[in-house]
Amino acid sequence: MLQIAFDNTYARELPGLYTACKPALAPAPRLLYLNTALADELGLDSTALAGADGTALFAGNTLPAGAEPLAQVYAGHQFGGFSPQLGDGRALLLGEVIDRRGQRRDIAFKGSGRTPYSRGGDGKAAVGPMLREVLIGEAMQALGIPTTRALAVVATGETVRREGNFPGAVLTRVAASHLRVGTFQFFAARGDIDKLRQVADYAIQRHDPALAGTPERYLALLRAAAGRQAQLIAQWVNVGFIHGVMNTDNMTISGETIDYGPCAFMEAYDPSTVFSSIDHGGRYSYGNQPKIARWNLARLAEALLPLMVDNDDEAAVQLAVAQVTEVIDTFPAWYASALLQGQRAKLGLQHEADNNEDSSLADAWLALLQQHAVDFTLAWRRLADAAAGDANPLRALFAEPTAVNPWLAQWRASCAKEDSGSPGAGQARAQRMRRANPWVIPRNHQVEVALAAASEHNDLSPFHALLAALQAPYDETPASAVYAVPAPAQVTAGYQTFCGT
Ligand code: AMP
Ligand code: MG
């Protein structure tokens, strides 16, 4: 029997803030994917998990001792409109463990059946989208971007109905926590200040323990969560990631990326890029993500305000509003600074000499990529070759190869300022840049090929080959070359992603 050392603080400390709920039984479970590295990180027995006991566990059929499955409740602004009650409609928190580094991690199911928060949904998930979550999440992890992670995917043996019939699956997801902006909005909207305080103090204990018990801790929690989001969104933008559904229920307090539904990576650089089938207005387009993050954080600020002041004290209310407004108004500067830090690394610059100059250099580069519809990932990667002395692979990405020359001259001037003629500086720069600019990202057409083979033909080999390339995104090898090739422009133009699939 599998042993997991659960220590379930959410279940224990927050009674009344969730609904206990059992997973549905899977008729014919089959383990499709096990993340052994993550299992090891969690101190779990990956050999046992790879066997029949693991399959029964990840299917939700046999609950390990100490698991206390529960559905969390939350609210959320979806595309700007407030839904006062969402919650885990097809997810369950199984419990928490302390990982090998001493970090508390949630272990949760997605696709494990109906809960009191399922509304009209079936509570289920399909193989394709769950394996998609594995691919994109592991890519993000390998790119050094904070993310929830997939521990396992089990095919349930059931059919789920969407726009067709698909094989069903349960994903086991690991997260620093599942607390979201929407968690706070739920209790704030109901005026349940006691529960709001409980969950806020719980969040502080979990993510910002140094703030526990301090007098201004709720303001500080907002500041900390905003700081994490500034870093996170800057990282997204620097790899061309588009989350696709940045509703407030899909934004964590921990700063991890969550909910790999309609997300996708941009190919040719264009800030207006949108792939989600339902994002008609481009609210969650690539370039809008920092603005939306700020908007979501303003919703978190509103939700936390009742904890900061007593409503009857007008002067205190004004002060608190001014304090949270200051955080929200500072967010763009935090974001800009995080973005520039990442851009400097991508440009191969090390010295924080002149923010305006470096930022203009990055902006001019991006404007050039946009003007010539150049692949974002390859352009950065080929810039590293230019640092090593060969600009031709970069020029070859442009329909007019000379178009990049004036910008290259500016960039070389910035590099030269740092190098002061030292021999080997170019090679060293190229090496650094090849650790900051991935060669492989989860390109949409390759993801689709891998998922179709798995879902339609039960062939997981394309999935595993792609996953291996994504787990070593900076290594330019012959085996990974196929994954670095952009999709034909007409394929990308017609590409659509879907929510809640
Ligand atoms: P999402 O946009 O995927 O984060 O989902 C928004 C809300 O819809 C959450 O409350 C989900 O739990 C719920 N949901 C999504 N898909 C389903 C489903 N198939 N069955 C029940 N609830 C669902
Ligand atoms: Mg969600």
XYZ file of C-alpha atoms and ligand atoms in Angstrom, residues 74 78 86-88 90 110 173 180 243 245 247-251 258-260, ligand 2:
20
model
C -13.900 30.560 -5.097
C -14.385 35.866 -16.053
C -17.217 29.160 -9.155
C -15.090 26.697 -7.200
C -13.543 23.332 -7.977
C -13.909 19.248 -11.724
C -8.407 17.611 -12.167
C -1.592 18.467 -10.236
C -6.405 32.430 -6.125
C -2.054 32.266 -20.850
C -7.737 32.937 -19.758
C -9.647 35.353 -15.144
C -9.182 36.231 -11.484
C -9.893 32.623 -10.535
C -6.918 31.603 -12.643
C -4.418 33.907 -10.944
C -2.062 27.831 -13.190
C -4.712 26.450 -15.495
C -3.264 25.403 -18.802
Mg -9.531 27.666 -13.428
